[in-house]
Each structure stands twice: as structure tokens, then as C-alpha cells.
PDB file of C-alpha atoms and ligand atoms in Angstrom:
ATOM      1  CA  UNK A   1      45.389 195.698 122.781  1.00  0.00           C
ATOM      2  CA  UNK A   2      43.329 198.881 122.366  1.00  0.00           C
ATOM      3  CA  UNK A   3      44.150 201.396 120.063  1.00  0.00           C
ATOM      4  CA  UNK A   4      42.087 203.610 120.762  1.00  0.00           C
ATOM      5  CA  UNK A   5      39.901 204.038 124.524  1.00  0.00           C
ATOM      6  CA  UNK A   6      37.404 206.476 125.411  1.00  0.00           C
ATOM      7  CA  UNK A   7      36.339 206.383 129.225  1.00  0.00           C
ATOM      8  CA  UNK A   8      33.177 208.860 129.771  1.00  0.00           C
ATOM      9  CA  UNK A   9      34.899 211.385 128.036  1.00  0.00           C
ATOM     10  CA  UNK A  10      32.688 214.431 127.805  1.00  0.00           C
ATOM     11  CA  UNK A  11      33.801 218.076 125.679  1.00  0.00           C
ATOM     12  CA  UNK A  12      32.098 221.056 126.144  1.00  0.00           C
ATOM     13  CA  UNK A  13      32.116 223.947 124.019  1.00  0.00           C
ATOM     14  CA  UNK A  14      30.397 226.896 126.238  1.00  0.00           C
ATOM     15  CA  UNK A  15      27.327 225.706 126.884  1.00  0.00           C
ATOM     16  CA  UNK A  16      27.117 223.621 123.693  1.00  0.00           C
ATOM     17  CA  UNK A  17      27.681 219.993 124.916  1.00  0.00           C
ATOM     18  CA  UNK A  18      29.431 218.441 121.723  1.00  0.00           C
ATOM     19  CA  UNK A  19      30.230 215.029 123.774  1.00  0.00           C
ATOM     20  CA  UNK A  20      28.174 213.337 126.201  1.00  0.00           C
ATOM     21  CA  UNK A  21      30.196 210.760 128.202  1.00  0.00           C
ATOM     22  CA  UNK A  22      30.937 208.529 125.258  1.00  0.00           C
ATOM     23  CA  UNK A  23      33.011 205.561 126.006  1.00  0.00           C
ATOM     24  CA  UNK A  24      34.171 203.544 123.456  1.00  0.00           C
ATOM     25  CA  UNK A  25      37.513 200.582 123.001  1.00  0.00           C
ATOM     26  CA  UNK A  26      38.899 199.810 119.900  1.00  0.00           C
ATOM     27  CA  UNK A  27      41.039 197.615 119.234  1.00  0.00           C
ATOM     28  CA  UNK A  28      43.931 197.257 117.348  1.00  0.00           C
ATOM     29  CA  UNK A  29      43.381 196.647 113.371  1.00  0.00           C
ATOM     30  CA  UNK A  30      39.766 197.404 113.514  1.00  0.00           C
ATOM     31  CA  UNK A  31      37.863 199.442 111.155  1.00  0.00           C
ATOM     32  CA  UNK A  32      35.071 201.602 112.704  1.00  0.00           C
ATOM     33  CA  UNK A  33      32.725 203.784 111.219  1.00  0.00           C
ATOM     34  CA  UNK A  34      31.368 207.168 112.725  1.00  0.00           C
ATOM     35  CA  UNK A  35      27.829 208.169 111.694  1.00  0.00           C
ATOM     36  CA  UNK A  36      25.434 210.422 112.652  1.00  0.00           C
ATOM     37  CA  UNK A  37      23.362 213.353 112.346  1.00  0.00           C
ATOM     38  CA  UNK A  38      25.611 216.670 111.406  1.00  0.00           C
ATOM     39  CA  UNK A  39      26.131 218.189 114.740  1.00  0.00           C
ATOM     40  CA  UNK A  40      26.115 214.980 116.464  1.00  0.00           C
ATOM     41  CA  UNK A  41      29.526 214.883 117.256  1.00  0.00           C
ATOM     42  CA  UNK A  42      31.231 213.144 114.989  1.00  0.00           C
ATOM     43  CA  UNK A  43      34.316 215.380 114.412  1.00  0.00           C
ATOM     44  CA  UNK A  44      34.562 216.232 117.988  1.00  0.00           C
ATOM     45  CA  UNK A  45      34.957 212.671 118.953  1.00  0.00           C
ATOM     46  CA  UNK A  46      37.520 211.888 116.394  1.00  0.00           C
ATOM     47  CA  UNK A  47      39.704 215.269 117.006  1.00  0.00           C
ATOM     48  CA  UNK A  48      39.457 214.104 120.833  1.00  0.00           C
ATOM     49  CA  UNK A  49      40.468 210.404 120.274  1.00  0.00           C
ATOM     50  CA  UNK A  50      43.375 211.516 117.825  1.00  0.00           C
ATOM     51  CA  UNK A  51      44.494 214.291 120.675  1.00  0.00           C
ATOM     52  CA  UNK A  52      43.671 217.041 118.534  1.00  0.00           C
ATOM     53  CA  UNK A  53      41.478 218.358 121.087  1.00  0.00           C
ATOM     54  CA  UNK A  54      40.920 217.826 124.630  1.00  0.00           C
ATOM     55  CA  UNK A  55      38.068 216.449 126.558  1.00  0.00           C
ATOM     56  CA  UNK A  56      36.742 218.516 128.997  1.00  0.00           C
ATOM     57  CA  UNK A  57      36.033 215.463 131.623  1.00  0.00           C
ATOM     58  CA  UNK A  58      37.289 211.415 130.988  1.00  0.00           C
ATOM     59  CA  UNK A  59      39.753 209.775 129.959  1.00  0.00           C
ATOM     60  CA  UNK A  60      41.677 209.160 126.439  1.00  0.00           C
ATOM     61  CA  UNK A  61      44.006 206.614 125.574  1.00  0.00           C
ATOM     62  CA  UNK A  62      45.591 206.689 122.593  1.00  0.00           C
ATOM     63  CA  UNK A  63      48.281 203.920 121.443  1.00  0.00           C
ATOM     64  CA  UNK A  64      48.909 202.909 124.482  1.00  0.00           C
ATOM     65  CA  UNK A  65      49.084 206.239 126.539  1.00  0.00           C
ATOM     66  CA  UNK A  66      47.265 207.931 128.478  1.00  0.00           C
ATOM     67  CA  UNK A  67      46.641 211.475 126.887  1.00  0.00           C
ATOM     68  CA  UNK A  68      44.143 213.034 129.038  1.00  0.00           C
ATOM     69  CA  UNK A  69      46.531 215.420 130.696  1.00  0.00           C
ATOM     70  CA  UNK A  70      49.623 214.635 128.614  1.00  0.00           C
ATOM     71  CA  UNK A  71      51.740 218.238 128.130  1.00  0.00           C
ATOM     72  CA  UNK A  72      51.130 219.628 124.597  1.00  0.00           C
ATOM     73  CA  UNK A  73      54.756 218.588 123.426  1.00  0.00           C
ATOM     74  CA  UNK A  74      54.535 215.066 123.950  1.00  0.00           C
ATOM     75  CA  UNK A  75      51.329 214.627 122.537  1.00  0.00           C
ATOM     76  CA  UNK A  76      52.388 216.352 119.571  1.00  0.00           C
ATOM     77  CA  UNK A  77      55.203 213.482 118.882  1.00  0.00           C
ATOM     78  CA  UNK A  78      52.871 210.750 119.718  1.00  0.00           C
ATOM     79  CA  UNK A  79      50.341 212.123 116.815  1.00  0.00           C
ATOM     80  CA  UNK A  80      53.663 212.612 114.451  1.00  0.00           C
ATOM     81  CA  UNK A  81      54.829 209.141 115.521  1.00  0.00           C
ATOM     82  CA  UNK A  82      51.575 206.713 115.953  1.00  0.00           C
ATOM     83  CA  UNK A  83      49.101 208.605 113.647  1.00  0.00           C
ATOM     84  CA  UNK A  84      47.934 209.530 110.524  1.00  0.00           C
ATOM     85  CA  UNK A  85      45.117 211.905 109.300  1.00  0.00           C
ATOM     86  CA  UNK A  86      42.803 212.181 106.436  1.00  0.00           C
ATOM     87  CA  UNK A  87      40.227 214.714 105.889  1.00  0.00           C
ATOM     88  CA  UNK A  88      37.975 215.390 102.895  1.00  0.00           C
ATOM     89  CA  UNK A  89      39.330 218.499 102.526  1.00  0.00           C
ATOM     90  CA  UNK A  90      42.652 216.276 101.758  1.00  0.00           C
ATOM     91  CA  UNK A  91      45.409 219.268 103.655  1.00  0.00           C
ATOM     92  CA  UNK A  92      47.552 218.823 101.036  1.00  0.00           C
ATOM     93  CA  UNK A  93      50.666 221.449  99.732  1.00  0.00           C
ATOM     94  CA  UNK A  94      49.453 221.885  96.079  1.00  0.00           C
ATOM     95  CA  UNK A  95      52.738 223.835  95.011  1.00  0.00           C
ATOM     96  CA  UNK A  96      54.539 220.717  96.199  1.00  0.00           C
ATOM     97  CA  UNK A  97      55.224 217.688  94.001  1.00  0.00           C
ATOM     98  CA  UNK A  98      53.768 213.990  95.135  1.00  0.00           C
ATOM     99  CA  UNK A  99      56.944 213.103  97.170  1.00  0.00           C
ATOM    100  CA  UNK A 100      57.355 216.025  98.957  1.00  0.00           C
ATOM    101  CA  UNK A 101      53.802 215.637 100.141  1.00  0.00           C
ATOM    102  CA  UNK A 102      54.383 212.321 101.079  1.00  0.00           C
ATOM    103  CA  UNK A 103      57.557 213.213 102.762  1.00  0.00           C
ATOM    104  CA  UNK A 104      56.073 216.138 104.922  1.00  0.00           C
ATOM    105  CA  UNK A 105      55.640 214.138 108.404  1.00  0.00           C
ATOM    106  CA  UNK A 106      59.247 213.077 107.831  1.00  0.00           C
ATOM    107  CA  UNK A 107      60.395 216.209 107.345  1.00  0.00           C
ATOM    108  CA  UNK A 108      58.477 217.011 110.555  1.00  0.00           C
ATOM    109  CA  UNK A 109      60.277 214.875 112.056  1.00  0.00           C
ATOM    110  CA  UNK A 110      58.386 211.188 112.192  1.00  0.00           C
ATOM    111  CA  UNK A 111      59.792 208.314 111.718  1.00  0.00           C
ATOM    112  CA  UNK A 112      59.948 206.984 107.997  1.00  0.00           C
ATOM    113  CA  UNK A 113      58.485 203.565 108.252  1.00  0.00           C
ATOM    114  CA  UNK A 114      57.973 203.233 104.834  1.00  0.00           C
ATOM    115  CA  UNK A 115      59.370 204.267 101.513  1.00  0.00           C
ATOM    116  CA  UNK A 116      58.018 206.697  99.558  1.00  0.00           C
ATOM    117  CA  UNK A 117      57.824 205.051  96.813  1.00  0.00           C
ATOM    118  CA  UNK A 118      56.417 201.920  98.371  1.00  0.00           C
ATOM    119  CA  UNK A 119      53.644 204.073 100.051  1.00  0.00           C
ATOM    120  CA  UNK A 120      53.033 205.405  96.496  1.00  0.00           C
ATOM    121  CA  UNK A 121      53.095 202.196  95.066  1.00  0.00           C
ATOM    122  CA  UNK A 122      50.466 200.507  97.902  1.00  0.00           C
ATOM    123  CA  UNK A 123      47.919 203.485  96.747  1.00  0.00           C
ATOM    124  CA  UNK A 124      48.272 203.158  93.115  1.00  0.00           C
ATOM    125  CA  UNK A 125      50.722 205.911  92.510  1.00  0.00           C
ATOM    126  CA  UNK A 126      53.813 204.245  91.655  1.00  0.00           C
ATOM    127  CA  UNK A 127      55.293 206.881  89.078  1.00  0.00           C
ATOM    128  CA  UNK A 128      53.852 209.946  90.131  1.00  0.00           C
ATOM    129  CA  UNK A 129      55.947 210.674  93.002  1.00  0.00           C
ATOM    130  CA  UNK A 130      57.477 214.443  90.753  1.00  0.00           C
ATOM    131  CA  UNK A 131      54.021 215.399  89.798  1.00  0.00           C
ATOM    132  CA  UNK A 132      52.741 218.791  91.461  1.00  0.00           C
ATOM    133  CA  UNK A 133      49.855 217.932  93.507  1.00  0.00           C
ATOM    134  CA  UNK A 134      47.857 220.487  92.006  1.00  0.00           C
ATOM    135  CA  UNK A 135      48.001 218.802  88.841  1.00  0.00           C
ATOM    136  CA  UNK A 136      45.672 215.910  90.078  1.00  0.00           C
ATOM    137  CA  UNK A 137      42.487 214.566  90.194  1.00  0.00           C
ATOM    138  CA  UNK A 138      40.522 215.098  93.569  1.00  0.00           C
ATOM    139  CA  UNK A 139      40.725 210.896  94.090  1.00  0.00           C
ATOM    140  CA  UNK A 140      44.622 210.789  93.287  1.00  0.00           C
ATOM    141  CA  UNK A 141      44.972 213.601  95.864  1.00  0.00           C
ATOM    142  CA  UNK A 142      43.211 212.123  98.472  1.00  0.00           C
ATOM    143  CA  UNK A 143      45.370 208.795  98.020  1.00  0.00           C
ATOM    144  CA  UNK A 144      48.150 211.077  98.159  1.00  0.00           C
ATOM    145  CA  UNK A 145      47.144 212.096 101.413  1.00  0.00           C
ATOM    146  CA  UNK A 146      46.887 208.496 102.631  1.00  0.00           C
ATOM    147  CA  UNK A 147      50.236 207.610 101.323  1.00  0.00           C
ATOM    148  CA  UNK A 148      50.866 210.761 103.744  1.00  0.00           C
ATOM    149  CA  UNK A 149      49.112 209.048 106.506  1.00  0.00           C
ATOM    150  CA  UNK A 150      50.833 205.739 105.432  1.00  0.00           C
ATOM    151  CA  UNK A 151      54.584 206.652 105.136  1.00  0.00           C
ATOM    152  CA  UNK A 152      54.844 206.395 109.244  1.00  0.00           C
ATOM    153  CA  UNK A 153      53.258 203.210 109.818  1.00  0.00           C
ATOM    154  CA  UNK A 154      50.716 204.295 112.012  1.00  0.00           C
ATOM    155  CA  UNK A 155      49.061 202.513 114.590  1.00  0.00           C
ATOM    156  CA  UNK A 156      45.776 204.393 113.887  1.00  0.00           C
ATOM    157  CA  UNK A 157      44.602 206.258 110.545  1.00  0.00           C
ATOM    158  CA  UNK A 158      41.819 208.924 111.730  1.00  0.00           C
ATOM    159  CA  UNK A 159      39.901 210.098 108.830  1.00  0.00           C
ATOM    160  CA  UNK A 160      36.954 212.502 108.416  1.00  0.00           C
ATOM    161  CA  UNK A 161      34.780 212.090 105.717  1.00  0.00           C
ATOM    162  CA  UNK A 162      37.577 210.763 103.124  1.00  0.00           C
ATOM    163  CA  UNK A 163      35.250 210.350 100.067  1.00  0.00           C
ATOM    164  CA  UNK A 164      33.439 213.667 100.461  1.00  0.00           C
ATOM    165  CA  UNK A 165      34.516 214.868  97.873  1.00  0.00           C
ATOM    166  CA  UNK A 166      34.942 212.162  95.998  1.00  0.00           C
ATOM    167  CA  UNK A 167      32.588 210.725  92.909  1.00  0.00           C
ATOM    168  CA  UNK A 168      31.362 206.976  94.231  1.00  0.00           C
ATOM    169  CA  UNK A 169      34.002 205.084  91.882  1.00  0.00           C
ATOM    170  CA  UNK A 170      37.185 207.079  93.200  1.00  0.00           C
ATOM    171  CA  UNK A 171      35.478 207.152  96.727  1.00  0.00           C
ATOM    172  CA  UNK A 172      35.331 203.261  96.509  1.00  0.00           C
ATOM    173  CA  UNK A 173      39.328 203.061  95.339  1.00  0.00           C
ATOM    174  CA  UNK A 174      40.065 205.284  98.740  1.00  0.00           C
ATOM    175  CA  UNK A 175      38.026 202.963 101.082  1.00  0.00           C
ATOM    176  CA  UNK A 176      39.323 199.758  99.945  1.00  0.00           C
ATOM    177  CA  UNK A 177      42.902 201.335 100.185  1.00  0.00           C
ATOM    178  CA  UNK A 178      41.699 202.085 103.863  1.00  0.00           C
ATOM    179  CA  UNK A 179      40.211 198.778 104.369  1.00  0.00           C
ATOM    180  CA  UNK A 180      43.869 196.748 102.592  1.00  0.00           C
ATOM    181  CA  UNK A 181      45.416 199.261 105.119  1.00  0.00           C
ATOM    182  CA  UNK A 182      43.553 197.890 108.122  1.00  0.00           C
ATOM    183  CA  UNK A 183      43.785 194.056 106.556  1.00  0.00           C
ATOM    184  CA  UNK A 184      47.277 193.953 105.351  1.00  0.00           C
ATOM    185  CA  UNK A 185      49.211 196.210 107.542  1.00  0.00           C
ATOM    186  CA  UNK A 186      46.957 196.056 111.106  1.00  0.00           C
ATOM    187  CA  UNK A 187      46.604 199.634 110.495  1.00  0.00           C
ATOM    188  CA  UNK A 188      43.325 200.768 112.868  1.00  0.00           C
ATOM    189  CA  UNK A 189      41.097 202.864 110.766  1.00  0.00           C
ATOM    190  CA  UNK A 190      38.255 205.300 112.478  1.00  0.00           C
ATOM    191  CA  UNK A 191      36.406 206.782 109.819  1.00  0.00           C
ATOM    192  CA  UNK A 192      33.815 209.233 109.979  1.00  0.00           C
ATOM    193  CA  UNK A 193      31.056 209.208 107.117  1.00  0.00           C
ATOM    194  CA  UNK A 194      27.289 210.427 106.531  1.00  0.00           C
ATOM    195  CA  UNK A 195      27.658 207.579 103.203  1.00  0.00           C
ATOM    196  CA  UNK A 196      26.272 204.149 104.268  1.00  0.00           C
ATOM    197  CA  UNK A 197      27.863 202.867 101.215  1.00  0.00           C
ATOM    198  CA  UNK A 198      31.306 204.457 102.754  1.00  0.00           C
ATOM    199  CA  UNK A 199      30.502 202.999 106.287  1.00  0.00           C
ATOM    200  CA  UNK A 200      29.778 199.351 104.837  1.00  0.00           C
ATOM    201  CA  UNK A 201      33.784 198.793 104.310  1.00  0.00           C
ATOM    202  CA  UNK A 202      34.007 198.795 108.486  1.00  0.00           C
ATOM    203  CA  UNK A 203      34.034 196.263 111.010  1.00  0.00           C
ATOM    204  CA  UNK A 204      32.130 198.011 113.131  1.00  0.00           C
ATOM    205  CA  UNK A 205      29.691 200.984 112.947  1.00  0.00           C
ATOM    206  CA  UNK A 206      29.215 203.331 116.360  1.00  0.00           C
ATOM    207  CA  UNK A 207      26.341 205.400 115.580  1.00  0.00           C
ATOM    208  CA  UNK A 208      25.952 209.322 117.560  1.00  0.00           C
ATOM    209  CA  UNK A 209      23.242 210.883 118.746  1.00  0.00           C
ATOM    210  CA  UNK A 210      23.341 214.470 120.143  1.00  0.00           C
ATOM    211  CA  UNK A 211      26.678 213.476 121.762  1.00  0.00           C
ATOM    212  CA  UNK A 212      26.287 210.072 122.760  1.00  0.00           C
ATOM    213  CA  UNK A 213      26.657 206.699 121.622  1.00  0.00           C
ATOM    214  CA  UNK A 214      23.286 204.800 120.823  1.00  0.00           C
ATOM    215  CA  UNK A 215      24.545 202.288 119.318  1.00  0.00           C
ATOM    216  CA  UNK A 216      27.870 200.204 118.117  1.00  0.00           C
ATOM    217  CA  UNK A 217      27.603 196.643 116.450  1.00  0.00           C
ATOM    218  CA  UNK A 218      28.862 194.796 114.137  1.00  0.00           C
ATOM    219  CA  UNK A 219      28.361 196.888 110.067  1.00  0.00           C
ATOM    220  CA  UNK A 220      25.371 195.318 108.670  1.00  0.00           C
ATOM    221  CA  UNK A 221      25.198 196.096 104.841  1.00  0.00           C
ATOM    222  CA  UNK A 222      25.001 199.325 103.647  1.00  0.00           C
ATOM    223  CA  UNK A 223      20.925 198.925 102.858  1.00  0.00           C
ATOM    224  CA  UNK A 224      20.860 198.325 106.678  1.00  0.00           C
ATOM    225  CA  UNK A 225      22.904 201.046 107.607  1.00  0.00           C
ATOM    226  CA  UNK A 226      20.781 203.520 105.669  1.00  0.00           C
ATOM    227  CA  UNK A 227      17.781 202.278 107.749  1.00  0.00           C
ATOM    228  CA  UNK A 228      19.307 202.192 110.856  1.00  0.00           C
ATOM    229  CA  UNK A 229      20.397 205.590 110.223  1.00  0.00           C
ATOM    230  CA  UNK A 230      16.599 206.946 109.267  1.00  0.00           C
ATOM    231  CA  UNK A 231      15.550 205.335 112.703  1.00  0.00           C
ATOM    232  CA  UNK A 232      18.170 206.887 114.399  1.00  0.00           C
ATOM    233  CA  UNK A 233      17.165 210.526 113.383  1.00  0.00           C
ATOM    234  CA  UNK A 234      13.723 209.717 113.377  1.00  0.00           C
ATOM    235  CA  UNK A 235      13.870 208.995 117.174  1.00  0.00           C
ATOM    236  CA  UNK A 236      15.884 212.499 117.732  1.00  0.00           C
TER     237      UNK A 236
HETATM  238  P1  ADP B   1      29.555 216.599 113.478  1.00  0.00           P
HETATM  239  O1  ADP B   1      30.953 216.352 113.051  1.00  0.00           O
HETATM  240  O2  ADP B   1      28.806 215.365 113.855  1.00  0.00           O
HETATM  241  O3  ADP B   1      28.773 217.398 112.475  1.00  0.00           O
HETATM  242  P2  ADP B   1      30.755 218.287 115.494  1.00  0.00           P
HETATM  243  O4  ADP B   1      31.564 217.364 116.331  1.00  0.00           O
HETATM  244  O5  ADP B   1      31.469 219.110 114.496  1.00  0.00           O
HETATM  245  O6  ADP B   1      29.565 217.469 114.811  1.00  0.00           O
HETATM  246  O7  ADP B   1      29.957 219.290 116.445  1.00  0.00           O
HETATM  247  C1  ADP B   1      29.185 218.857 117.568  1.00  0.00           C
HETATM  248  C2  ADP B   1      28.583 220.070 118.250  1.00  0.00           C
HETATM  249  O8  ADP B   1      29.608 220.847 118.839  1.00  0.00           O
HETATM  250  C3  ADP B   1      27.825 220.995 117.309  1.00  0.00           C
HETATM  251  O9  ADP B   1      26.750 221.563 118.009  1.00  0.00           O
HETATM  252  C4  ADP B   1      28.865 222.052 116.981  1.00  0.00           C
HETATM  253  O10 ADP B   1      28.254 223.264 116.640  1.00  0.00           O
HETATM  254  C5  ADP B   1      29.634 222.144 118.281  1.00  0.00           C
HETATM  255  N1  ADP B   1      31.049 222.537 118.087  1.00  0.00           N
HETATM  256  C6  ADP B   1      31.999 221.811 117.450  1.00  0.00           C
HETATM  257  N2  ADP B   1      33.188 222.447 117.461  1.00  0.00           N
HETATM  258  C7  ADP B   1      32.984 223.619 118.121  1.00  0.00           C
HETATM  259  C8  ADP B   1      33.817 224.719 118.478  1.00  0.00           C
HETATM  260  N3  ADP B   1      35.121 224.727 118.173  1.00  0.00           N
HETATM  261  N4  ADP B   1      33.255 225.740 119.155  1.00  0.00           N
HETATM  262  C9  ADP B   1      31.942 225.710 119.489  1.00  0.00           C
HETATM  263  N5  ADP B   1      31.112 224.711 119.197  1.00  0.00           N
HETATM  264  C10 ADP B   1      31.611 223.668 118.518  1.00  0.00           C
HETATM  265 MG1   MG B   2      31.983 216.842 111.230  1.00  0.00          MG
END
């Protein structure tokens, strides 16, 4: 089973061609890097695979349904119900405590999966759940946000560039609560990252190029990936 499938999906911005016919099938509890040049399309592709945005030609399926041309309404369930979302930027309530962060998708209306205070205990927060969130550290905020992404069980995470803004130490603790995530729970992760060091907790690394996929193997190690990278800019 796929979790995620991209058929020659293609989006369009004006004349700005952000996605070139990128097809792409991942399957269920795999980890996936994103990488490429900024510009390339990274975001694009994940806000279209995570029916954030539309494609303006192929086809998206996303836990099992088609969402190409699925009515706004619907789609916004299956994202409350099926995914979670973590961005560098961490979209976090910082007047509201721990749990009521945690809670939020709940209180929207998903399904609680998970307790909080499991979710807080499976990212190292056991304890902190009254805390105000802008009390913490930038690392216990973004775990925060994956207890967030967490609480629902998801079938896919989507993040973009979780350890941006993270030091190398707390970006490590956040990628190998991703990667326990995608090992312990079959939780599929796609994870967009300029950080080789980041990308070398995946599976699999898909690598973009001015919209389109030039490559997608196995992740080498991370002195690999920062190679592979340099020849894949060098060549643009
Ligand atoms: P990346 O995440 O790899 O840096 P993006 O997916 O954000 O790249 O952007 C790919 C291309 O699409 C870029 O040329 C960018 O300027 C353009 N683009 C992205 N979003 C929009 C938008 N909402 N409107 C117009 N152009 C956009
Ligand atoms: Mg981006």
C-alpha cells in the first residue's frame, strides 16, 4: 500500500512552472527525504502531496484516495484525520500551554488516537504537558509540534525543514523521534531538508531539479548525499 502517489502531477504558478510532471509512490512506513536547490520545488511538492495545494495537471493520491478533484470539505477531514504537519517555523499557539497545543487537531475535530500524555511521553515531554509553549526551547517546541502531528495517528507526517531552526544536537533528537515514528508506529514520514546530515535518517532520498525528479534511491550516507547534492547543482 501507497501512502502517498504522485502520477505526472504538474503545478503552475503563472508562468512559473514550480512542478514538472513528477511522479513519485511511497509506500506506507517509509521515510523519504526531499532535497534540492531552493526554488526547486520542494515545498510545492509536499503542500501538493499533503492536499494543501492543488496540482494544476495529474493525479494525487493520498491515503488511499484520490484527491485530485476531491471538494475542499472532504479533503479538509482527510488532512485532519490521516495527517500530520511539521514545519520549521513549528505553527505553534505560544499563549497556549503544552496540552492544549497538543490537543488542537482534537479540538478541530480529529480523531484522538493517542493520549496526550502518551504523545508527550513518546517525544520526551512527559511532565510538561501545563507549560506555556512560549516558555520553551526552540527543540522542545518543535517536539511539541510532533506530539501535535502524533496525537492522531497519522498515516503520513509531512514535514518541511523540521530542524531549521534547530542547533545539530536538538535537530538530531527531532529526526530520530521522526525516524522511531516511522519504525515503531508505521508512521510514513516525507521530509524536506537542504541538511544531508538531516536527510541521512531516510530510507530513501528523491532529489529535485527545477521541478522534476532526477533522481530517487536508496539514502547513501550523509558524506554521499552532500556530493550527490554538489553534482546535482553543478549540472543545473
Ligand atoms: P523550494 O521549496 O524548493 O525552495 P518552492 O516549491 O517553494 O521551492 O518553489 C518552487 C518555485 O515555485 C519557485 O520558483 C517559487 O518562486 C515558485 N512558487 C512557489 N509558490 C508560489 C506561489 N504561491 N506563487 C508564485 N510562485 C510560487
Ligand atoms: Mg521550500
Amino acid at each position: 500500500m501507497n501512502s502517498v502517489e504522485l502520477d505526472q502531477v504538474s503545478r503552475r504558478y503563472g508562468r512559473i512552472t514550480a512542478l514538472d510532471g513528477v511522479s513519485l509512490s511511497i509506500p506506507a512506513g517509509s521515510f523519504v527525504a526531499v532535497m534540492g536547490a531552493t526554488g526547486s520545488g520542494k515545498s510545492t511538492l509536499l503542500q501538493c502531496a499533503a492536499g494543501l495545494d492543488r496540482a494544476t495537471s495529474g493525479h494525487v493520491r493520498l491515503a488511499g484516495h484520490d484527491i485530485t478533484r476531491m471538494r475542499e470539505r472532504r479533503l479538509t477531514r482527510l488532512r485532519r484525520d490521516r495527517v500530520g504537519f511539521v514545519f520549521q517555523s513549528y505553527n505553534l499557539l505560544t499563549e497556549l500551554t503544552v496540552r492544549q497545543n497538543v490537543l488542537l487537531p482534537v479540538r478541530l475535530g480529529a480523531p484522538r488516537r493517542r493520549g496526550v500524555d502518551d504523545s508527550l511521553d513518546a517525544v520526551g515531554l512527559g511532565g510538561l504537558g501545563g507549560r506555556k509553549v512560549g516558555e520553551l526551547s526552540g527543540g522542545q517546541r518543535q517536539r511539541v509540534a510532533l506530539a501535535r502531528a502524533l496525537i492522531t495517528a497519522p498515516t503520513v507526517v509531512f514535514a518541511d525543514e523540521p530542524t531549521g531552526a534547530l542547533d545539530p544536537t536538538t535537530g538530531g533528537q527531532v529526526l530520530g523521534l521522526l525516524r522511531r515514528a516511522c519504525d515503531h508506529d508505521g508512521v510514513t514520514v516525507v521530509m524536506v531538508t537542504h541538511d544531508p546530515v538531516a536527510a541521512a535518517w531516510s530510507d530513501r532520498l528523491v532529489l529535485l531539479r527545477a521541478g522534476r525528479v532526477v533522481a530517487d534511491d536508496p539514502t547513501p550516507q550523509a558524506d554521499a548525499i552532500a556530493a550527490r547534492l554538489q553534482n546535482v547543482f553543478q549540472a543545473a
